[in-house]
XYZ file of C-alpha atoms in Angstrom:
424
model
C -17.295 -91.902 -16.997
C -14.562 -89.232 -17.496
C -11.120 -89.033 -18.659
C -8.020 -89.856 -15.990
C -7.269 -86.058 -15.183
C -10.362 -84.847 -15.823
C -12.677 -83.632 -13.092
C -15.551 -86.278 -12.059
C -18.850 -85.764 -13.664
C -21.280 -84.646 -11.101
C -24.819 -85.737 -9.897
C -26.498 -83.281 -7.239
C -29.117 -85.074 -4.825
C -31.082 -82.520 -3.314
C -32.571 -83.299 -0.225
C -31.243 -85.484 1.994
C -34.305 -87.343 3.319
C -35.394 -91.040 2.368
C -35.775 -90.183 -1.353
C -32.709 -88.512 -1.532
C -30.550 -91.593 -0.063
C -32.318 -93.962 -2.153
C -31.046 -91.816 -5.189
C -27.925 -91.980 -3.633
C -27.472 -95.505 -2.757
C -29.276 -96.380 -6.319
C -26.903 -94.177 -8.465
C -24.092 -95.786 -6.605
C -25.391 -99.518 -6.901
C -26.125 -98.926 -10.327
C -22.413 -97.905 -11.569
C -22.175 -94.632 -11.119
C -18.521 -93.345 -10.474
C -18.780 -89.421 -10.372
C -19.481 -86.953 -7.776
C -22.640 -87.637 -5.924
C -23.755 -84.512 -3.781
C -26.262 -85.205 -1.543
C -27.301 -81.537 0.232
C -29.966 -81.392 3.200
C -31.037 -78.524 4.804
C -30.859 -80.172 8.137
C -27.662 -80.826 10.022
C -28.866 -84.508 10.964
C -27.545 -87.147 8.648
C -30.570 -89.181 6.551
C -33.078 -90.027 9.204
C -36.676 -91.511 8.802
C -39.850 -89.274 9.211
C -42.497 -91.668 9.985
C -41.474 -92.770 13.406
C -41.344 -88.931 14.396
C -45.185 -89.022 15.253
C -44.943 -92.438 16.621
C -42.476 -93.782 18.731
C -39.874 -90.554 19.005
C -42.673 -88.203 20.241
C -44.066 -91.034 22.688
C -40.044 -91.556 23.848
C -40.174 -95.118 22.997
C -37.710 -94.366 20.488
C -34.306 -92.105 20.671
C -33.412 -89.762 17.839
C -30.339 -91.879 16.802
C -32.572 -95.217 16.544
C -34.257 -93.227 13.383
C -30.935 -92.820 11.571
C -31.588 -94.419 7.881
C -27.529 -95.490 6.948
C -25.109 -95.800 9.810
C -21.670 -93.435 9.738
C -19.731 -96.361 8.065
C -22.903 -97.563 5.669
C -22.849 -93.422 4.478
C -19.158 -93.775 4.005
C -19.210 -96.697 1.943
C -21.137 -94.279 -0.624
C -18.644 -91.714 -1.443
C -20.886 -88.863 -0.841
C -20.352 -85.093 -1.314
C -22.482 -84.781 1.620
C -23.254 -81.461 2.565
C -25.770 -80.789 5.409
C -27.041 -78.198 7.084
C -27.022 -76.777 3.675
C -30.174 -75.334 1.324
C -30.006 -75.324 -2.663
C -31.469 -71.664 -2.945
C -31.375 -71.643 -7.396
C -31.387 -74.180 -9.966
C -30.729 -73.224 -14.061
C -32.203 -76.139 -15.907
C -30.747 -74.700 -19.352
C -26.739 -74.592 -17.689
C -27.385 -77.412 -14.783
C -25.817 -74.892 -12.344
C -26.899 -75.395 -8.662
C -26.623 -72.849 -6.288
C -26.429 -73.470 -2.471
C -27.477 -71.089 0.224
C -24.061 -71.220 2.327
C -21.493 -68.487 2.935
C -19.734 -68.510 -0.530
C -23.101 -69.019 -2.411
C -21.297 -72.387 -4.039
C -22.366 -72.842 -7.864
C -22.380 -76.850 -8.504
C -22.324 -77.801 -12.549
C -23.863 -81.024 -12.627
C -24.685 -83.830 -15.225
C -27.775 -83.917 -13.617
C -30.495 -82.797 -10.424
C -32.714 -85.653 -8.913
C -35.085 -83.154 -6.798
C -36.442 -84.425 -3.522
C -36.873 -81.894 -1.323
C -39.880 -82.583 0.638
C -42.273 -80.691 1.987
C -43.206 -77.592 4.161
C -45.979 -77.954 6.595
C -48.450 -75.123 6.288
C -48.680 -72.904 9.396
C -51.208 -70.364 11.189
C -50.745 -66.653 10.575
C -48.763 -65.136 13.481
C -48.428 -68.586 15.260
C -44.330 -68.799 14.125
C -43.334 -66.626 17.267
C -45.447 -68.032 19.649
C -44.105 -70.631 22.634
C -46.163 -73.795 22.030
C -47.376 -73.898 18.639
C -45.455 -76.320 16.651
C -45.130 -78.605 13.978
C -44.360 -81.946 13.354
C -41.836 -82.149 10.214
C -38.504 -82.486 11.349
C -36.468 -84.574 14.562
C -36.067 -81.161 16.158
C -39.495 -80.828 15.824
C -40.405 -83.925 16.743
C -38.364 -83.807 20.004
C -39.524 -80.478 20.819
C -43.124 -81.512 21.329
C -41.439 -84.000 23.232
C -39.964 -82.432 25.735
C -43.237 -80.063 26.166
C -45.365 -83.475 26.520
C -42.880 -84.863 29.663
C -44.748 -83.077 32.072
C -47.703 -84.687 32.777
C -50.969 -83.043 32.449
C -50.528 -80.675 29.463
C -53.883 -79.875 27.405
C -52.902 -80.181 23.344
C -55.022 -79.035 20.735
C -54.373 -80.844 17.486
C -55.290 -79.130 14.665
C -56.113 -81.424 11.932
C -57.817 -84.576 11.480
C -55.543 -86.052 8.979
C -52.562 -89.506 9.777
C -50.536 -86.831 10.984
C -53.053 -85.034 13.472
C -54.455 -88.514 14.438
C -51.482 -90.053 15.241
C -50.261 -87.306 17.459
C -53.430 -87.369 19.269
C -52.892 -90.931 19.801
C -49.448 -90.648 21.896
C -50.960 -87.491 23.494
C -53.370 -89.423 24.726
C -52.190 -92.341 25.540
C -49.323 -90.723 27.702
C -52.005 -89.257 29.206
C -52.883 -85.823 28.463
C -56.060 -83.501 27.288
C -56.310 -83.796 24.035
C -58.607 -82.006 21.704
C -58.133 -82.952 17.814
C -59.992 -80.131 15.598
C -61.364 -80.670 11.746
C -63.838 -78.826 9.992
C -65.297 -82.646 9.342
C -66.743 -84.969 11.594
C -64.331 -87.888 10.708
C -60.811 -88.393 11.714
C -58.496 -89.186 8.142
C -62.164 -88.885 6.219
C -60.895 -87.164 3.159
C -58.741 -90.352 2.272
C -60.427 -93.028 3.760
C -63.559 -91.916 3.389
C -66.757 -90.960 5.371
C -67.801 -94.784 7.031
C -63.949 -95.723 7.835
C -63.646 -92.030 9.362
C -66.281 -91.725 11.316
C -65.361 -95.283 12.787
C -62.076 -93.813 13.782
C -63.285 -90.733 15.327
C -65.646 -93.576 17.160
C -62.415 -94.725 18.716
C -60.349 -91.530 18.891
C -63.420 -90.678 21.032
C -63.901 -94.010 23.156
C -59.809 -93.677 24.351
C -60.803 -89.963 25.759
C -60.265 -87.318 22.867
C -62.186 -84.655 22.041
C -63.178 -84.451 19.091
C -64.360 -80.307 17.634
C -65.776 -80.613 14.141
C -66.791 -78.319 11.449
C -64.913 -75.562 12.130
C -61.975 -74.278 10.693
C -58.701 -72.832 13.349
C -58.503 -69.010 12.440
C -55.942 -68.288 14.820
C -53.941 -68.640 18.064
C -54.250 -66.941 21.285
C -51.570 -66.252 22.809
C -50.404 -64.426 26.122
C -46.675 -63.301 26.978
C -46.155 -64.748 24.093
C -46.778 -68.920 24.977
C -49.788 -70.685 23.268
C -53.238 -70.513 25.724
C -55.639 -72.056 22.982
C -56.705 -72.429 19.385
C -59.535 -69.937 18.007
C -61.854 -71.257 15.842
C -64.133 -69.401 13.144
C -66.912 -68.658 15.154
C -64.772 -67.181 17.626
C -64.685 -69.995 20.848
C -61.513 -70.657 21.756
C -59.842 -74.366 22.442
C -57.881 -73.652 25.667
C -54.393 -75.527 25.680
C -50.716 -75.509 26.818
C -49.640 -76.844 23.009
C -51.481 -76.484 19.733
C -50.153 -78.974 17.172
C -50.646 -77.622 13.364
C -51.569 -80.979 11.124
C -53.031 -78.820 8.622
C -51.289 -80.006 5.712
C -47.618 -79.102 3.733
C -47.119 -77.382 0.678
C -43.991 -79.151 -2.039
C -40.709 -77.423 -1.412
C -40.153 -75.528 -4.724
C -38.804 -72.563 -4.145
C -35.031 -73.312 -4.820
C -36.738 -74.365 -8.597
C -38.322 -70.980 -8.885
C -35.947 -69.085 -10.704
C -35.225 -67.427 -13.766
C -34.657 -70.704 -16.184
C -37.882 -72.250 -14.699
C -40.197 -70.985 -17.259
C -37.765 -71.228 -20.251
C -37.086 -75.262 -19.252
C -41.171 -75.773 -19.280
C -40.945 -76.399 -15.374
C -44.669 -76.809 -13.879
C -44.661 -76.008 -10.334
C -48.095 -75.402 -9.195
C -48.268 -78.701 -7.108
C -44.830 -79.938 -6.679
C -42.641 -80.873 -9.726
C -44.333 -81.651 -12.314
C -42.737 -84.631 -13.727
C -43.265 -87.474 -16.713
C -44.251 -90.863 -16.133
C -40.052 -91.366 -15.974
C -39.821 -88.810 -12.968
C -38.290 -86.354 -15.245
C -39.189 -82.671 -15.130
C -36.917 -81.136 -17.689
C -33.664 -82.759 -19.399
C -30.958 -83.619 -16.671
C -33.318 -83.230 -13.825
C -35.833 -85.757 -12.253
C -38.129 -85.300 -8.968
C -38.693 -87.867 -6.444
C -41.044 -88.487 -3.185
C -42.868 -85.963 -1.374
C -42.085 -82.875 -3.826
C -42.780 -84.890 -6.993
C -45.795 -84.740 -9.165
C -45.589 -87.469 -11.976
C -47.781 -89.183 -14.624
C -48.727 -92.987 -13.514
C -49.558 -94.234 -16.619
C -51.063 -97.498 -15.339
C -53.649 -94.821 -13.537
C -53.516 -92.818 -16.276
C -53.614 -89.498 -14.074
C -51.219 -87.351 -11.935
C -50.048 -88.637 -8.301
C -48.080 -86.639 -5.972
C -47.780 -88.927 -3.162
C -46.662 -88.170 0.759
C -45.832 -91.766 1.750
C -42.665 -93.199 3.083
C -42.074 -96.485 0.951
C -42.863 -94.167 -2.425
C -40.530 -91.805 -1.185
C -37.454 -94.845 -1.477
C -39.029 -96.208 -4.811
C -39.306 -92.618 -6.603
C -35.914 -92.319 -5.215
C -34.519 -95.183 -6.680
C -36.489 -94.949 -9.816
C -35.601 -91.667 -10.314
C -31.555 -92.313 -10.066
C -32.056 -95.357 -12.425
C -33.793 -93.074 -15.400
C -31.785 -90.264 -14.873
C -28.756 -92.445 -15.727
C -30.496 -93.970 -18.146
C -31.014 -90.301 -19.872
C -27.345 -89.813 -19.567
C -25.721 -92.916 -21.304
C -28.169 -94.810 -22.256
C -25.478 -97.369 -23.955
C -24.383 -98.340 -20.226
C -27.360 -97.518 -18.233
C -29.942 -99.067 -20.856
C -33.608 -97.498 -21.331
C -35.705 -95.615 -19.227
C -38.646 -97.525 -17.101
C -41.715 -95.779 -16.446
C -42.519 -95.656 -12.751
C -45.598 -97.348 -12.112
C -45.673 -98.258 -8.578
C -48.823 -99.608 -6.092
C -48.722 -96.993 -3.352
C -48.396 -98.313 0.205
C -48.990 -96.505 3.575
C -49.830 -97.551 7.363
C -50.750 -95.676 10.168
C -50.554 -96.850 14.052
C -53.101 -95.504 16.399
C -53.532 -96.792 19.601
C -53.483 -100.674 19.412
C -55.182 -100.432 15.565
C -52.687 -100.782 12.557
C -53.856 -99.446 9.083
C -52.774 -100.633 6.035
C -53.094 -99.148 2.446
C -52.656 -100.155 -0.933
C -53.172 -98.117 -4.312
C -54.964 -94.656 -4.500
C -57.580 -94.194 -1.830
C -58.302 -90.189 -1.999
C -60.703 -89.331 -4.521
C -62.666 -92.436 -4.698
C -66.026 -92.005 -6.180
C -67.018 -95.660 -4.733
C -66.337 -97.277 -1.860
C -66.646 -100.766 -0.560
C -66.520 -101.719 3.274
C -66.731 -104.975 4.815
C -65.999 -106.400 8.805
C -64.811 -109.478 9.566
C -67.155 -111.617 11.904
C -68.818 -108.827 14.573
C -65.721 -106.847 15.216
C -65.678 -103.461 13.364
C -62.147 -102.906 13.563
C -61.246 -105.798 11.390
C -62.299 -104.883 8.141
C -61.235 -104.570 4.459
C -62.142 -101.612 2.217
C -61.772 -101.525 -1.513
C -62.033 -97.988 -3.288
C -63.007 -97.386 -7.175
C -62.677 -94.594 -9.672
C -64.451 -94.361 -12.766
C -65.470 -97.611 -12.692
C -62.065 -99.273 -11.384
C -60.672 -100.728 -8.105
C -57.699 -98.385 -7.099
C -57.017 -99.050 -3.679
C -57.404 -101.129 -0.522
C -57.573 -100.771 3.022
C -57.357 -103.025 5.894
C -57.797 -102.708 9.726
C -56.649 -105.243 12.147
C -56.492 -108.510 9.039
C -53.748 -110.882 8.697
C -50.825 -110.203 6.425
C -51.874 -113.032 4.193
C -55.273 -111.453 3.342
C -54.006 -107.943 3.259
C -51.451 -109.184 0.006
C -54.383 -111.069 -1.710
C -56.329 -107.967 -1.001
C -53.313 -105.824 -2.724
C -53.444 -108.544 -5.489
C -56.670 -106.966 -6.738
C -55.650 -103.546 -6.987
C -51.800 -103.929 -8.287
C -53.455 -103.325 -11.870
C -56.237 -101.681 -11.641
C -59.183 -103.875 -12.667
C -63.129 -103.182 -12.774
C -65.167 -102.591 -10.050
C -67.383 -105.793 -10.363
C -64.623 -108.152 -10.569
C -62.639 -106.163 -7.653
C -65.521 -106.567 -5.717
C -65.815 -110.289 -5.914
C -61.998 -110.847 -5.115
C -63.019 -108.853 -1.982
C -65.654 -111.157 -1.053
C -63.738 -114.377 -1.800
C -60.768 -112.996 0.079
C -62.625 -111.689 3.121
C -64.779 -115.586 3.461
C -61.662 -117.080 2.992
């Protein structure tokens, strides 16, 4: 791509999370021979989230055992890796990066791929208490951890969402108090909806939680400065030795927020606003968590938090960004139309979801045989199929189930390819 001599053409990855690799590893697989700057603000190498809630907080799993590329396997990619590292400004109109470190380091680069994440939202005052914590990060991860080794602790979650639910899970199931607090009577309601949450509150419930609904958390209280419960709106307090804040994340933008923003067209008011090619602005492209881009085969705006869209964005994002560059090696840009996929593990139950669940204005749910744990749910918006759930089904049915929803197709006809599929 450049002249013997001549100084390597530059791509900056920023963020250094799942999306980030795959843009990495994709730029790299798909010929690209200049710089590639990957720059996290953690000092761990790329490490996967999901298992944070799962098995690193219940100590079935060691920090390394999340590690996404080995030393070698990071090697292999030539990276400019700097970690430990923030971008703090980005000028869309000169494609100068500027990191947060010591000599405030100005990268000019062919191009940005954006994937910074997010940042999960927090109480008012609850940053400098002992106890309160998140769960975003390894460190935070292991820090609940090591708070949850001695046996007996009381935890309030805070939040009724995967995140929340699946904390409470290992809480509980390593056997302390826990008390899981929404201000709705379902546990992960909001996306799956009212019947499928109030089923899982149902077991939340039956393996010992308590569940406090309909109230929001207002605060902490605190004494000597450690966590000593949660205070709710009307003013009872949720006695505990932890409080865990599930309570959502807001995109990391902030680095984007500067001068150039507004002159480059940049929307930021839910993430990065980006086309149905992942592109925000010439020269820079968002992917995973932080981006907000046009599915055109949904024909609306998705800004998804899930693991496998983080990789595809990733990838996707690295491919059209190229693409935009030379398009004489790289070829055309694709679109990125993908079928979202999530799961969730609580307790002994596996969930597993295809499409776009949140937001449904019709929902579907039917049990296999007398268990109601084994079920299939199909969700619809404006009179099309969108998404699919399943609980405790084979693999075969959930991908027939998938089938239905891969292109969104109406509601009648959705609706019979659930029953066939479910009496098969």
């Amino acid at each position: 791509m450049s002249a013997p001599g001549t100084p390597r053409p530059r791509i900056a990855v920023v963020g250094a999370a799942a999306a980030g690799l795959a843009a990495a590893e994709g730029l790299r697989r798909l010929g690209w021979d200049g710089e590639i700057t990957l720059i996290g603000d953690e000092p761990h190498p790329p490490y996967d989230r999901p298992p944070l809630s799962k098995h690193v907080l219940s100590g079935a799993w060691e920090p390394e055992r999340t590690a996404l590329r080995d030393a070698d396997r990071l090697a292999e990619l030539d990276l400019d890796l700097r970690l430990g590292t923030r971008a703090v400004a980005y000028d869309p109109a000169r494609r100068a990066l500027t990191l947060g470190d010591a000599g405030r380091t100005v990268l000019r680069c062919a191009g940005v791929i954006a994937a910074t994440g997010v940042v999960p939202r927090t109480l008012p005052g609850g940053d400098a208490v002992e106890g309160v914590h998140v769960l975003r990060t390894l460190d935070d991860a292991l820090a609940l951890r090591r708070r949850l080794a001695t046996p007996g602790r009381r935890l309030a979650v805070v939040g009724g969402g995967v995140l929340g639910a699946e904390a409470a899970a290992v809480a509980r199931a390593l056997g302390h108090q826990v008390t899981l607090i929404g201000t709705e009577d379902t546990v992960m309601g909001r996306v799956l909806g009212p019947e499928v949450g109030r089923l899982l509150a149902d077991v939340h419930r039956a393996h010992g939680v308590t569940l406090r609904s309909g109230q929001a958390v207002t605060g902490i209280r605190a004494e000597a400065g450690r966590a000593t419960g949660a205070v709710l709106a009307d003013g009872t307090v949720v006695e505990a030795d932890d409080v865990l804040l599930a309570v959502g994340s807001v995109p990391a933008v902030g680095w984007l927020r500067g001068p150039g923003a507004e002159a480059a067209g940049l929307d930021l008011s839910d993430g990065l606003r980006c086309d149905e090619f992942c592109a925000a602005a010439p020269g820079l492209y968002g992917a995973g968590d932080v981006a907000r881009w046009y599915h055109p085969g949904l024909g609306r705006e998705l800004r998804i938090e899930h693991r496998m869209n983080a990789s595809e964005q990733g990838l996707a994002a690295a491919r059209n960004l190229l693409a935009e560059l030379d398009p004489e090696r790289f070829g055309e840009r694709r679109p990125f139309t993908p079928v979202p996929y999530f799961w969730s593990d609580q307790y002994d139950l596996k969930l597993q979801a295809h499409g776009v669940l949140a937001g449904a204005d019709r929902i579907e749910v039917r049990t296999l045989g007398k268990d109601p744990l084994r079920l299939a749910a199909l969700y619809g918006t404006a009179g099309r199929a969108t998404g699919i759930l399943t609980i405790g089904l084979p693999p075969r049915q959930t991908r027939s189930l998938r089938a239905l929803i891969a292109t969104p197709v109406p509601w009648p006809e959705a609706i019979t390819g659930l029953t066939e599929t479910v009496e098969a």
